[in-house]
Amino acid sequence: QALTGCSTGGGRFQVELLTGLATAAARQGRVDEACGLGMQSLDLAAAGSEVGVTRVRQLRRDLDRWHDQADVIALNSRLQSA
């Protein structure tokens, strides 16, 4: 919902916002939510935002204690192709 009002030129802002929300979710142990937001962030960052991909990589490191969960494995897979 927070992204609804963003302009189409706000891609980097959206990536930053999604990654920040994902990091907060990870710190609260909400792994599935964090991974979902991370995937959305990667979708936006795929347009060439190396900074966005780097931020999602940091999120993945934050999720390391859940490395064996399906959502984290899927995020890993997406990051490898980013």
PDB file of N, CA, C and O in Angstrom:
ATOM      1  N   GLN A   1       0.811  -1.185   0.000  1.00  0.00           N
ATOM      2  CA  GLN A   1       0.000   0.000   0.000  1.00  0.00           C
ATOM      3  C   GLN A   1       0.860   1.257   0.000  1.00  0.00           C
ATOM      4  O   GLN A   1       0.518   2.240  -0.619  1.00  0.00           O
ATOM      5  N   ALA A   2       1.965   1.174   0.726  1.00  0.00           N
ATOM      6  CA  ALA A   2       2.841   2.340   0.808  1.00  0.00           C
ATOM      7  C   ALA A   2       3.426   2.685  -0.555  1.00  0.00           C
ATOM      8  O   ALA A   2       3.776   3.825  -0.810  1.00  0.00           O
ATOM      9  N   LEU A   3       3.512   1.703  -1.438  1.00  0.00           N
ATOM     10  CA  LEU A   3       4.111   1.929  -2.745  1.00  0.00           C
ATOM     11  C   LEU A   3       3.122   2.473  -3.767  1.00  0.00           C
ATOM     12  O   LEU A   3       3.520   2.941  -4.821  1.00  0.00           O
ATOM     13  N   THR A   4       1.835   2.418  -3.457  1.00  0.00           N
ATOM     14  CA  THR A   4       0.809   2.826  -4.411  1.00  0.00           C
ATOM     15  C   THR A   4       1.001   4.256  -4.881  1.00  0.00           C
ATOM     16  O   THR A   4       0.835   4.561  -6.050  1.00  0.00           O
ATOM     17  N   GLY A   5       1.376   5.146  -3.997  1.00  0.00           N
ATOM     18  CA  GLY A   5       1.504   6.556  -4.350  1.00  0.00           C
ATOM     19  C   GLY A   5       2.811   6.922  -5.008  1.00  0.00           C
ATOM     20  O   GLY A   5       3.002   8.049  -5.417  1.00  0.00           O
ATOM     21  N   CYS A   6       3.726   5.982  -5.153  1.00  0.00           N
ATOM     22  CA  CYS A   6       5.026   6.283  -5.753  1.00  0.00           C
ATOM     23  C   CYS A   6       4.897   6.432  -7.256  1.00  0.00           C
ATOM     24  O   CYS A   6       4.174   5.710  -7.908  1.00  0.00           O
ATOM     25  N   SER A   7       5.626   7.359  -7.805  1.00  0.00           N
ATOM     26  CA  SER A   7       5.620   7.543  -9.252  1.00  0.00           C
ATOM     27  C   SER A   7       6.422   6.431  -9.910  1.00  0.00           C
ATOM     28  O   SER A   7       7.203   5.742  -9.268  1.00  0.00           O
ATOM     29  N   THR A   8       6.258   6.287 -11.211  1.00  0.00           N
ATOM     30  CA  THR A   8       7.006   5.252 -11.925  1.00  0.00           C
ATOM     31  C   THR A   8       8.498   5.534 -11.907  1.00  0.00           C
ATOM     32  O   THR A   8       9.289   4.623 -12.063  1.00  0.00           O
ATOM     33  N   GLY A   9       8.891   6.769 -11.708  1.00  0.00           N
ATOM     34  CA  GLY A   9      10.305   7.106 -11.644  1.00  0.00           C
ATOM     35  C   GLY A   9      10.919   6.824 -10.283  1.00  0.00           C
ATOM     36  O   GLY A   9      12.089   7.052 -10.071  1.00  0.00           O
ATOM     37  N   GLY A  10      10.132   6.316  -9.349  1.00  0.00           N
ATOM     38  CA  GLY A  10      10.619   6.089  -7.999  1.00  0.00           C
ATOM     39  C   GLY A  10      11.131   4.693  -7.762  1.00  0.00           C
ATOM     40  O   GLY A  10      11.053   4.183  -6.654  1.00  0.00           O
ATOM     41  N   GLY A  11      11.648   4.031  -8.802  1.00  0.00           N
ATOM     42  CA  GLY A  11      12.109   2.655  -8.686  1.00  0.00           C
ATOM     43  C   GLY A  11      13.112   2.444  -7.578  1.00  0.00           C
ATOM     44  O   GLY A  11      12.988   1.503  -6.801  1.00  0.00           O
ATOM     45  N   ARG A  12      14.093   3.314  -7.508  1.00  0.00           N
ATOM     46  CA  ARG A  12      15.114   3.148  -6.473  1.00  0.00           C
ATOM     47  C   ARG A  12      14.498   3.344  -5.090  1.00  0.00           C
ATOM     48  O   ARG A  12      14.810   2.603  -4.162  1.00  0.00           O
ATOM     49  N   PHE A  13      13.618   4.310  -4.966  1.00  0.00           N
ATOM     50  CA  PHE A  13      12.933   4.532  -3.694  1.00  0.00           C
ATOM     51  C   PHE A  13      12.141   3.299  -3.300  1.00  0.00           C
ATOM     52  O   PHE A  13      12.151   2.874  -2.142  1.00  0.00           O
ATOM     53  N   GLN A  14      11.450   2.705  -4.254  1.00  0.00           N
ATOM     54  CA  GLN A  14      10.646   1.514  -3.979  1.00  0.00           C
ATOM     55  C   GLN A  14      11.527   0.350  -3.540  1.00  0.00           C
ATOM     56  O   GLN A  14      11.182  -0.381  -2.617  1.00  0.00           O
ATOM     57  N   VAL A  15      12.655   0.174  -4.209  1.00  0.00           N
ATOM     58  CA  VAL A  15      13.591  -0.887  -3.833  1.00  0.00           C
ATOM     59  C   VAL A  15      14.072  -0.665  -2.405  1.00  0.00           C
ATOM     60  O   VAL A  15      14.098  -1.599  -1.592  1.00  0.00           O
ATOM     61  N   GLU A  16      14.446   0.567  -2.087  1.00  0.00           N
ATOM     62  CA  GLU A  16      14.924   0.894  -0.732  1.00  0.00           C
ATOM     63  C   GLU A  16      13.835   0.627   0.309  1.00  0.00           C
ATOM     64  O   GLU A  16      14.089   0.054   1.365  1.00  0.00           O
ATOM     65  N   LEU A  17      12.612   1.051  -0.002  1.00  0.00           N
ATOM     66  CA  LEU A  17      11.501   0.872   0.926  1.00  0.00           C
ATOM     67  C   LEU A  17      11.204  -0.611   1.143  1.00  0.00           C
ATOM     68  O   LEU A  17      11.095  -1.074   2.287  1.00  0.00           O
ATOM     69  N   LEU A  18      11.104  -1.364   0.072  1.00  0.00           N
ATOM     70  CA  LEU A  18      10.820  -2.795   0.193  1.00  0.00           C
ATOM     71  C   LEU A  18      11.917  -3.527   0.961  1.00  0.00           C
ATOM     72  O   LEU A  18      11.634  -4.379   1.801  1.00  0.00           O
ATOM     73  N   THR A  19      13.154  -3.187   0.666  1.00  0.00           N
ATOM     74  CA  THR A  19      14.268  -3.846   1.347  1.00  0.00           C
ATOM     75  C   THR A  19      14.295  -3.478   2.825  1.00  0.00           C
ATOM     76  O   THR A  19      14.565  -4.326   3.680  1.00  0.00           O
ATOM     77  N   GLY A  20      13.982  -2.229   3.145  1.00  0.00           N
ATOM     78  CA  GLY A  20      13.899  -1.820   4.550  1.00  0.00           C
ATOM     79  C   GLY A  20      12.798  -2.559   5.288  1.00  0.00           C
ATOM     80  O   GLY A  20      12.994  -3.027   6.413  1.00  0.00           O
ATOM     81  N   LEU A  21      11.639  -2.684   4.648  1.00  0.00           N
ATOM     82  CA  LEU A  21      10.536  -3.436   5.257  1.00  0.00           C
ATOM     83  C   LEU A  21      10.911  -4.909   5.424  1.00  0.00           C
ATOM     84  O   LEU A  21      10.598  -5.536   6.441  1.00  0.00           O
ATOM     85  N   ALA A  22      11.598  -5.453   4.429  1.00  0.00           N
ATOM     86  CA  ALA A  22      12.030  -6.849   4.500  1.00  0.00           C
ATOM     87  C   ALA A  22      13.018  -7.070   5.644  1.00  0.00           C
ATOM     88  O   ALA A  22      12.925  -8.060   6.371  1.00  0.00           O
ATOM     89  N   THR A  23      13.938  -6.142   5.806  1.00  0.00           N
ATOM     90  CA  THR A  23      14.920  -6.248   6.890  1.00  0.00           C
ATOM     91  C   THR A  23      14.230  -6.183   8.248  1.00  0.00           C
ATOM     92  O   THR A  23      14.552  -6.966   9.155  1.00  0.00           O
ATOM     93  N   ALA A  24      13.267  -5.294   8.389  1.00  0.00           N
ATOM     94  CA  ALA A  24      12.512  -5.204   9.648  1.00  0.00           C
ATOM     95  C   ALA A  24      11.756  -6.509   9.912  1.00  0.00           C
ATOM     96  O   ALA A  24      11.759  -7.012  11.048  1.00  0.00           O
ATOM     97  N   ALA A  25      11.155  -7.071   8.881  1.00  0.00           N
ATOM     98  CA  ALA A  25      10.428  -8.338   9.041  1.00  0.00           C
ATOM     99  C   ALA A  25      11.389  -9.452   9.445  1.00  0.00           C
ATOM    100  O   ALA A  25      11.071 -10.272  10.329  1.00  0.00           O
ATOM    101  N   ALA A  26      12.573  -9.488   8.839  1.00  0.00           N
ATOM    102  CA  ALA A  26      13.567 -10.513   9.181  1.00  0.00           C
ATOM    103  C   ALA A  26      13.997 -10.400  10.634  1.00  0.00           C
ATOM    104  O   ALA A  26      14.105 -11.405  11.340  1.00  0.00           O
ATOM    105  N   ARG A  27      14.201  -9.191  11.090  1.00  0.00           N
ATOM    106  CA  ARG A  27      14.633  -8.984  12.479  1.00  0.00           C
ATOM    107  C   ARG A  27      13.564  -9.405  13.477  1.00  0.00           C
ATOM    108  O   ARG A  27      13.862  -9.707  14.620  1.00  0.00           O
ATOM    109  N   GLN A  28      12.303  -9.432  13.015  1.00  0.00           N
ATOM    110  CA  GLN A  28      11.194  -9.867  13.869  1.00  0.00           C
ATOM    111  C   GLN A  28      10.887 -11.349  13.677  1.00  0.00           C
ATOM    112  O   GLN A  28       9.921 -11.856  14.233  1.00  0.00           O
ATOM    113  N   GLY A  29      11.694 -12.033  12.870  1.00  0.00           N
ATOM    114  CA  GLY A  29      11.512 -13.456  12.654  1.00  0.00           C
ATOM    115  C   GLY A  29      10.410 -13.807  11.672  1.00  0.00           C
ATOM    116  O   GLY A  29      10.030 -14.967  11.563  1.00  0.00           O
ATOM    117  N   ARG A  30       9.924 -12.824  10.924  1.00  0.00           N
ATOM    118  CA  ARG A  30       8.868 -13.064   9.939  1.00  0.00           C
ATOM    119  C   ARG A  30       9.536 -13.367   8.590  1.00  0.00           C
ATOM    120  O   ARG A  30       9.582 -12.539   7.692  1.00  0.00           O
ATOM    121  N   VAL A  31      10.077 -14.576   8.499  1.00  0.00           N
ATOM    122  CA  VAL A  31      10.925 -14.976   7.387  1.00  0.00           C
ATOM    123  C   VAL A  31      10.180 -14.971   6.059  1.00  0.00           C
ATOM    124  O   VAL A  31      10.684 -14.452   5.064  1.00  0.00           O
ATOM    125  N   ASP A  32       8.968 -15.540   6.021  1.00  0.00           N
ATOM    126  CA  ASP A  32       8.231 -15.605   4.757  1.00  0.00           C
ATOM    127  C   ASP A  32       7.923 -14.210   4.231  1.00  0.00           C
ATOM    128  O   ASP A  32       8.051 -13.937   3.036  1.00  0.00           O
ATOM    129  N   GLU A  33       7.557 -13.302   5.114  1.00  0.00           N
ATOM    130  CA  GLU A  33       7.278 -11.922   4.709  1.00  0.00           C
ATOM    131  C   GLU A  33       8.553 -11.234   4.213  1.00  0.00           C
ATOM    132  O   GLU A  33       8.545 -10.551   3.181  1.00  0.00           O
ATOM    133  N   ALA A  34       9.652 -11.437   4.938  1.00  0.00           N
ATOM    134  CA  ALA A  34      10.926 -10.831   4.552  1.00  0.00           C
ATOM    135  C   ALA A  34      11.359 -11.313   3.174  1.00  0.00           C
ATOM    136  O   ALA A  34      11.781 -10.513   2.332  1.00  0.00           O
ATOM    137  N   CYS A  35      11.208 -12.597   2.918  1.00  0.00           N
ATOM    138  CA  CYS A  35      11.608 -13.145   1.624  1.00  0.00           C
ATOM    139  C   CYS A  35      10.696 -12.644   0.509  1.00  0.00           C
ATOM    140  O   CYS A  35      11.168 -12.325  -0.585  1.00  0.00           O
ATOM    141  N   GLY A  36       9.407 -12.556   0.783  1.00  0.00           N
ATOM    142  CA  GLY A  36       8.473 -12.046  -0.217  1.00  0.00           C
ATOM    143  C   GLY A  36       8.794 -10.612  -0.602  1.00  0.00           C
ATOM    144  O   GLY A  36       8.808 -10.251  -1.786  1.00  0.00           O
ATOM    145  N   LEU A  37       9.065  -9.787   0.390  1.00  0.00           N
ATOM    146  CA  LEU A  37       9.435  -8.398   0.123  1.00  0.00           C
ATOM    147  C   LEU A  37      10.776  -8.315  -0.599  1.00  0.00           C
ATOM    148  O   LEU A  37      10.969  -7.475  -1.475  1.00  0.00           O
ATOM    149  N   GLY A  38      11.697  -9.199  -0.225  1.00  0.00           N
ATOM    150  CA  GLY A  38      12.990  -9.248  -0.902  1.00  0.00           C
ATOM    151  C   GLY A  38      12.840  -9.605  -2.373  1.00  0.00           C
ATOM    152  O   GLY A  38      13.502  -9.029  -3.236  1.00  0.00           O
ATOM    153  N   MET A  39      11.935 -10.542  -2.665  1.00  0.00           N
ATOM    154  CA  MET A  39      11.671 -10.929  -4.063  1.00  0.00           C
ATOM    155  C   MET A  39      11.082  -9.751  -4.840  1.00  0.00           C
ATOM    156  O   MET A  39      11.473  -9.499  -5.981  1.00  0.00           O
ATOM    157  N   GLN A  40      10.147  -9.029  -4.218  1.00  0.00           N
ATOM    158  CA  GLN A  40       9.565  -7.856  -4.877  1.00  0.00           C
ATOM    159  C   GLN A  40      10.649  -6.816  -5.163  1.00  0.00           C
ATOM    160  O   GLN A  40      10.668  -6.198  -6.229  1.00  0.00           O
ATOM    161  N   SER A  41      11.532  -6.640  -4.197  1.00  0.00           N
ATOM    162  CA  SER A  41      12.625  -5.690  -4.364  1.00  0.00           C
ATOM    163  C   SER A  41      13.526  -6.101  -5.526  1.00  0.00           C
ATOM    164  O   SER A  41      13.940  -5.267  -6.335  1.00  0.00           O
ATOM    165  N   LEU A  42      13.807  -7.404  -5.622  1.00  0.00           N
ATOM    166  CA  LEU A  42      14.627  -7.889  -6.733  1.00  0.00           C
ATOM    167  C   LEU A  42      13.935  -7.673  -8.074  1.00  0.00           C
ATOM    168  O   LEU A  42      14.583  -7.360  -9.068  1.00  0.00           O
ATOM    169  N   ASP A  43      12.626  -7.850  -8.113  1.00  0.00           N
ATOM    170  CA  ASP A  43      11.882  -7.603  -9.351  1.00  0.00           C
ATOM    171  C   ASP A  43      12.095  -6.172  -9.825  1.00  0.00           C
ATOM    172  O   ASP A  43      12.309  -5.932 -11.010  1.00  0.00           O
ATOM    173  N   LEU A  44      12.047  -5.236  -8.904  1.00  0.00           N
ATOM    174  CA  LEU A  44      12.244  -3.829  -9.252  1.00  0.00           C
ATOM    175  C   LEU A  44      13.707  -3.529  -9.574  1.00  0.00           C
ATOM    176  O   LEU A  44      14.007  -2.743 -10.462  1.00  0.00           O
ATOM    177  N   ALA A  45      14.611  -4.157  -8.837  1.00  0.00           N
ATOM    178  CA  ALA A  45      16.041  -3.898  -9.019  1.00  0.00           C
ATOM    179  C   ALA A  45      16.571  -4.542 -10.294  1.00  0.00           C
ATOM    180  O   ALA A  45      17.633  -4.158 -10.781  1.00  0.00           O
ATOM    181  N   ALA A  46      15.831  -5.480 -10.851  1.00  0.00           N
ATOM    182  CA  ALA A  46      16.284  -6.177 -12.052  1.00  0.00           C
ATOM    183  C   ALA A  46      16.507  -5.231 -13.219  1.00  0.00           C
ATOM    184  O   ALA A  46      17.222  -5.553 -14.158  1.00  0.00           O
ATOM    185  N   ALA A  47      15.916  -4.061 -13.141  1.00  0.00           N
ATOM    186  CA  ALA A  47      16.064  -3.076 -14.217  1.00  0.00           C
ATOM    187  C   ALA A  47      17.450  -2.437 -14.219  1.00  0.00           C
ATOM    188  O   ALA A  47      17.692  -1.508 -14.965  1.00  0.00           O
ATOM    189  N   GLY A  48      18.355  -2.913 -13.375  1.00  0.00           N
ATOM    190  CA  GLY A  48      19.724  -2.422 -13.435  1.00  0.00           C
ATOM    191  C   GLY A  48      20.215  -1.722 -12.186  1.00  0.00           C
ATOM    192  O   GLY A  48      21.231  -1.060 -12.225  1.00  0.00           O
ATOM    193  N   SER A  49      19.526  -1.861 -11.087  1.00  0.00           N
ATOM    194  CA  SER A  49      19.954  -1.204  -9.859  1.00  0.00           C
ATOM    195  C   SER A  49      20.884  -2.125  -9.066  1.00  0.00           C
ATOM    196  O   SER A  49      20.436  -3.000  -8.338  1.00  0.00           O
ATOM    197  N   GLU A  50      22.171  -1.935  -9.263  1.00  0.00           N
ATOM    198  CA  GLU A  50      23.146  -2.737  -8.528  1.00  0.00           C
ATOM    199  C   GLU A  50      23.042  -2.469  -7.030  1.00  0.00           C
ATOM    200  O   GLU A  50      23.222  -3.365  -6.215  1.00  0.00           O
ATOM    201  N   VAL A  51      22.721  -1.226  -6.665  1.00  0.00           N
ATOM    202  CA  VAL A  51      22.547  -0.882  -5.252  1.00  0.00           C
ATOM    203  C   VAL A  51      21.393  -1.695  -4.670  1.00  0.00           C
ATOM    204  O   VAL A  51      21.485  -2.225  -3.566  1.00  0.00           O
ATOM    205  N   GLY A  52      20.301  -1.807  -5.422  1.00  0.00           N
ATOM    206  CA  GLY A  52      19.155  -2.582  -4.957  1.00  0.00           C
ATOM    207  C   GLY A  52      19.499  -4.041  -4.740  1.00  0.00           C
ATOM    208  O   GLY A  52      19.131  -4.641  -3.724  1.00  0.00           O
ATOM    209  N   VAL A  53      20.216  -4.628  -5.685  1.00  0.00           N
ATOM    210  CA  VAL A  53      20.621  -6.030  -5.556  1.00  0.00           C
ATOM    211  C   VAL A  53      21.550  -6.198  -4.353  1.00  0.00           C
ATOM    212  O   VAL A  53      21.426  -7.159  -3.596  1.00  0.00           O
ATOM    213  N   THR A  54      22.445  -5.256  -4.150  1.00  0.00           N
ATOM    214  CA  THR A  54      23.359  -5.310  -3.002  1.00  0.00           C
ATOM    215  C   THR A  54      22.578  -5.277  -1.697  1.00  0.00           C
ATOM    216  O   THR A  54      22.893  -6.009  -0.757  1.00  0.00           O
ATOM    217  N   ARG A  55      21.550  -4.466  -1.630  1.00  0.00           N
ATOM    218  CA  ARG A  55      20.735  -4.386  -0.420  1.00  0.00           C
ATOM    219  C   ARG A  55      19.991  -5.693  -0.167  1.00  0.00           C
ATOM    220  O   ARG A  55      19.852  -6.128   0.971  1.00  0.00           O
ATOM    221  N   VAL A  56      19.517  -6.328  -1.218  1.00  0.00           N
ATOM    222  CA  VAL A  56      18.843  -7.615  -1.049  1.00  0.00           C
ATOM    223  C   VAL A  56      19.854  -8.683  -0.622  1.00  0.00           C
ATOM    224  O   VAL A  56      19.531  -9.558   0.181  1.00  0.00           O
ATOM    225  N   ARG A  57      21.076  -8.596  -1.109  1.00  0.00           N
ATOM    226  CA  ARG A  57      22.118  -9.531  -0.646  1.00  0.00           C
ATOM    227  C   ARG A  57      22.359  -9.368   0.861  1.00  0.00           C
ATOM    228  O   ARG A  57      22.562 -10.338   1.583  1.00  0.00           O
ATOM    229  N   GLN A  58      22.348  -8.137   1.340  1.00  0.00           N
ATOM    230  CA  GLN A  58      22.494  -7.892   2.780  1.00  0.00           C
ATOM    231  C   GLN A  58      21.311  -8.490   3.536  1.00  0.00           C
ATOM    232  O   GLN A  58      21.483  -9.107   4.587  1.00  0.00           O
ATOM    233  N   LEU A  59      20.117  -8.314   2.994  1.00  0.00           N
ATOM    234  CA  LEU A  59      18.939  -8.929   3.606  1.00  0.00           C
ATOM    235  C   LEU A  59      19.137 -10.435   3.707  1.00  0.00           C
ATOM    236  O   LEU A  59      18.846 -11.034   4.745  1.00  0.00           O
ATOM    237  N   ARG A  60      19.640 -11.046   2.650  1.00  0.00           N
ATOM    238  CA  ARG A  60      19.855 -12.493   2.660  1.00  0.00           C
ATOM    239  C   ARG A  60      20.812 -12.894   3.761  1.00  0.00           C
ATOM    240  O   ARG A  60      20.622 -13.899   4.443  1.00  0.00           O
ATOM    241  N   ARG A  61      21.843 -12.099   3.982  1.00  0.00           N
ATOM    242  CA  ARG A  61      22.774 -12.399   5.084  1.00  0.00           C
ATOM    243  C   ARG A  61      22.050 -12.306   6.429  1.00  0.00           C
ATOM    244  O   ARG A  61      22.309 -13.093   7.336  1.00  0.00           O
ATOM    245  N   ASP A  62      21.125 -11.347   6.548  1.00  0.00           N
ATOM    246  CA  ASP A  62      20.346 -11.215   7.778  1.00  0.00           C
ATOM    247  C   ASP A  62      19.457 -12.436   8.017  1.00  0.00           C
ATOM    248  O   ASP A  62      19.083 -12.721   9.151  1.00  0.00           O
ATOM    249  N   LEU A  63      19.111 -13.137   6.942  1.00  0.00           N
ATOM    250  CA  LEU A  63      18.238 -14.308   7.040  1.00  0.00           C
ATOM    251  C   LEU A  63      19.028 -15.620   7.173  1.00  0.00           C
ATOM    252  O   LEU A  63      18.454 -16.702   7.123  1.00  0.00           O
ATOM    253  N   ASP A  64      20.335 -15.538   7.364  1.00  0.00           N
ATOM    254  CA  ASP A  64      21.183 -16.726   7.336  1.00  0.00           C
ATOM    255  C   ASP A  64      20.784 -17.793   8.352  1.00  0.00           C
ATOM    256  O   ASP A  64      20.904 -18.978   8.081  1.00  0.00           O
ATOM    257  N   ARG A  65      20.287 -17.404   9.503  1.00  0.00           N
ATOM    258  CA  ARG A  65      19.929 -18.422  10.505  1.00  0.00           C
ATOM    259  C   ARG A  65      18.751 -19.287  10.053  1.00  0.00           C
ATOM    260  O   ARG A  65      18.505 -20.336  10.611  1.00  0.00           O
ATOM    261  N   TRP A  66      18.050 -18.825   9.021  1.00  0.00           N
ATOM    262  CA  TRP A  66      16.923 -19.592   8.465  1.00  0.00           C
ATOM    263  C   TRP A  66      17.293 -20.144   7.081  1.00  0.00           C
ATOM    264  O   TRP A  66      16.436 -20.381   6.247  1.00  0.00           O
ATOM    265  N   HIS A  67      18.567 -20.382   6.852  1.00  0.00           N
ATOM    266  CA  HIS A  67      19.071 -20.774   5.538  1.00  0.00           C
ATOM    267  C   HIS A  67      18.415 -22.022   4.946  1.00  0.00           C
ATOM    268  O   HIS A  67      18.405 -22.207   3.744  1.00  0.00           O
ATOM    269  N   ASP A  68      17.846 -22.868   5.799  1.00  0.00           N
ATOM    270  CA  ASP A  68      17.259 -24.116   5.310  1.00  0.00           C
ATOM    271  C   ASP A  68      15.759 -24.014   5.021  1.00  0.00           C
ATOM    272  O   ASP A  68      15.147 -24.988   4.588  1.00  0.00           O
ATOM    273  N   GLN A  69      15.162 -22.837   5.223  1.00  0.00           N
ATOM    274  CA  GLN A  69      13.734 -22.666   4.940  1.00  0.00           C
ATOM    275  C   GLN A  69      13.520 -22.409   3.445  1.00  0.00           C
ATOM    276  O   GLN A  69      14.326 -21.756   2.785  1.00  0.00           O
ATOM    277  N   ALA A  70      12.412 -22.911   2.944  1.00  0.00           N
ATOM    278  CA  ALA A  70      12.119 -22.845   1.506  1.00  0.00           C
ATOM    279  C   ALA A  70      12.139 -21.417   0.965  1.00  0.00           C
ATOM    280  O   ALA A  70      12.666 -21.175  -0.126  1.00  0.00           O
ATOM    281  N   ASP A  71      11.578 -20.473   1.715  1.00  0.00           N
ATOM    282  CA  ASP A  71      11.543 -19.082   1.236  1.00  0.00           C
ATOM    283  C   ASP A  71      12.950 -18.503   1.092  1.00  0.00           C
ATOM    284  O   ASP A  71      13.235 -17.774   0.147  1.00  0.00           O
ATOM    285  N   VAL A  72      13.816 -18.832   2.020  1.00  0.00           N
ATOM    286  CA  VAL A  72      15.195 -18.326   1.980  1.00  0.00           C
ATOM    287  C   VAL A  72      15.957 -18.990   0.834  1.00  0.00           C
ATOM    288  O   VAL A  72      16.721 -18.329   0.117  1.00  0.00           O
ATOM    289  N   ILE A  73      15.720 -20.261   0.628  1.00  0.00           N
ATOM    290  CA  ILE A  73      16.350 -20.975  -0.486  1.00  0.00           C
ATOM    291  C   ILE A  73      15.912 -20.363  -1.819  1.00  0.00           C
ATOM    292  O   ILE A  73      16.729 -20.156  -2.719  1.00  0.00           O
ATOM    293  N   ALA A  74      14.621 -20.034  -1.932  1.00  0.00           N
ATOM    294  CA  ALA A  74      14.113 -19.405  -3.157  1.00  0.00           C
ATOM    295  C   ALA A  74      14.743 -18.029  -3.373  1.00  0.00           C
ATOM    296  O   ALA A  74      15.108 -17.673  -4.502  1.00  0.00           O
ATOM    297  N   LEU A  75      14.880 -17.260  -2.291  1.00  0.00           N
ATOM    298  CA  LEU A  75      15.522 -15.942  -2.398  1.00  0.00           C
ATOM    299  C   LEU A  75      16.973 -16.110  -2.838  1.00  0.00           C
ATOM    300  O   LEU A  75      17.461 -15.359  -3.689  1.00  0.00           O
ATOM    301  N   ASN A  76      17.654 -17.092  -2.291  1.00  0.00           N
ATOM    302  CA  ASN A  76      19.034 -17.394  -2.701  1.00  0.00           C
ATOM    303  C   ASN A  76      19.121 -17.656  -4.190  1.00  0.00           C
ATOM    304  O   ASN A  76      20.003 -17.134  -4.879  1.00  0.00           O
ATOM    305  N   SER A  77      18.201 -18.460  -4.655  1.00  0.00           N
ATOM    306  CA  SER A  77      18.180 -18.827  -6.073  1.00  0.00           C
ATOM    307  C   SER A  77      17.985 -17.578  -6.954  1.00  0.00           C
ATOM    308  O   SER A  77      18.667 -17.422  -7.971  1.00  0.00           O
ATOM    309  N   ARG A  78      17.069 -16.723  -6.567  1.00  0.00           N
ATOM    310  CA  ARG A  78      16.832 -15.483  -7.316  1.00  0.00           C
ATOM    311  C   ARG A  78      18.059 -14.579  -7.304  1.00  0.00           C
ATOM    312  O   ARG A  78      18.379 -13.941  -8.302  1.00  0.00           O
ATOM    313  N   LEU A  79      18.723 -14.511  -6.160  1.00  0.00           N
ATOM    314  CA  LEU A  79      19.911 -13.664  -6.064  1.00  0.00           C
ATOM    315  C   LEU A  79      21.029 -14.163  -6.971  1.00  0.00           C
ATOM    316  O   LEU A  79      21.783 -13.363  -7.514  1.00  0.00           O
ATOM    317  N   GLN A  80      21.133 -15.474  -7.115  1.00  0.00           N
ATOM    318  CA  GLN A  80      22.189 -16.026  -7.963  1.00  0.00           C
ATOM    319  C   GLN A  80      22.004 -15.646  -9.418  1.00  0.00           C
ATOM    320  O   GLN A  80      22.960 -15.536 -10.174  1.00  0.00           O
ATOM    321  N   SER A  81      20.751 -15.437  -9.812  1.00  0.00           N
ATOM    322  CA  SER A  81      20.506 -15.057 -11.199  1.00  0.00           C
ATOM    323  C   SER A  81      20.391 -13.552 -11.396  1.00  0.00           C
ATOM    324  O   SER A  81      20.188 -13.080 -12.505  1.00  0.00           O
ATOM    325  N   ALA A  82      20.545 -12.796 -10.317  1.00  0.00           N
ATOM    326  CA  ALA A  82      20.415 -11.325 -10.400  1.00  0.00           C
ATOM    327  C   ALA A  82      21.715 -10.695 -10.860  1.00  0.00           C
ATOM    328  O   ALA A  82      22.766 -11.195 -10.685  1.00  0.00           O
TER     329      ALA A  82
END
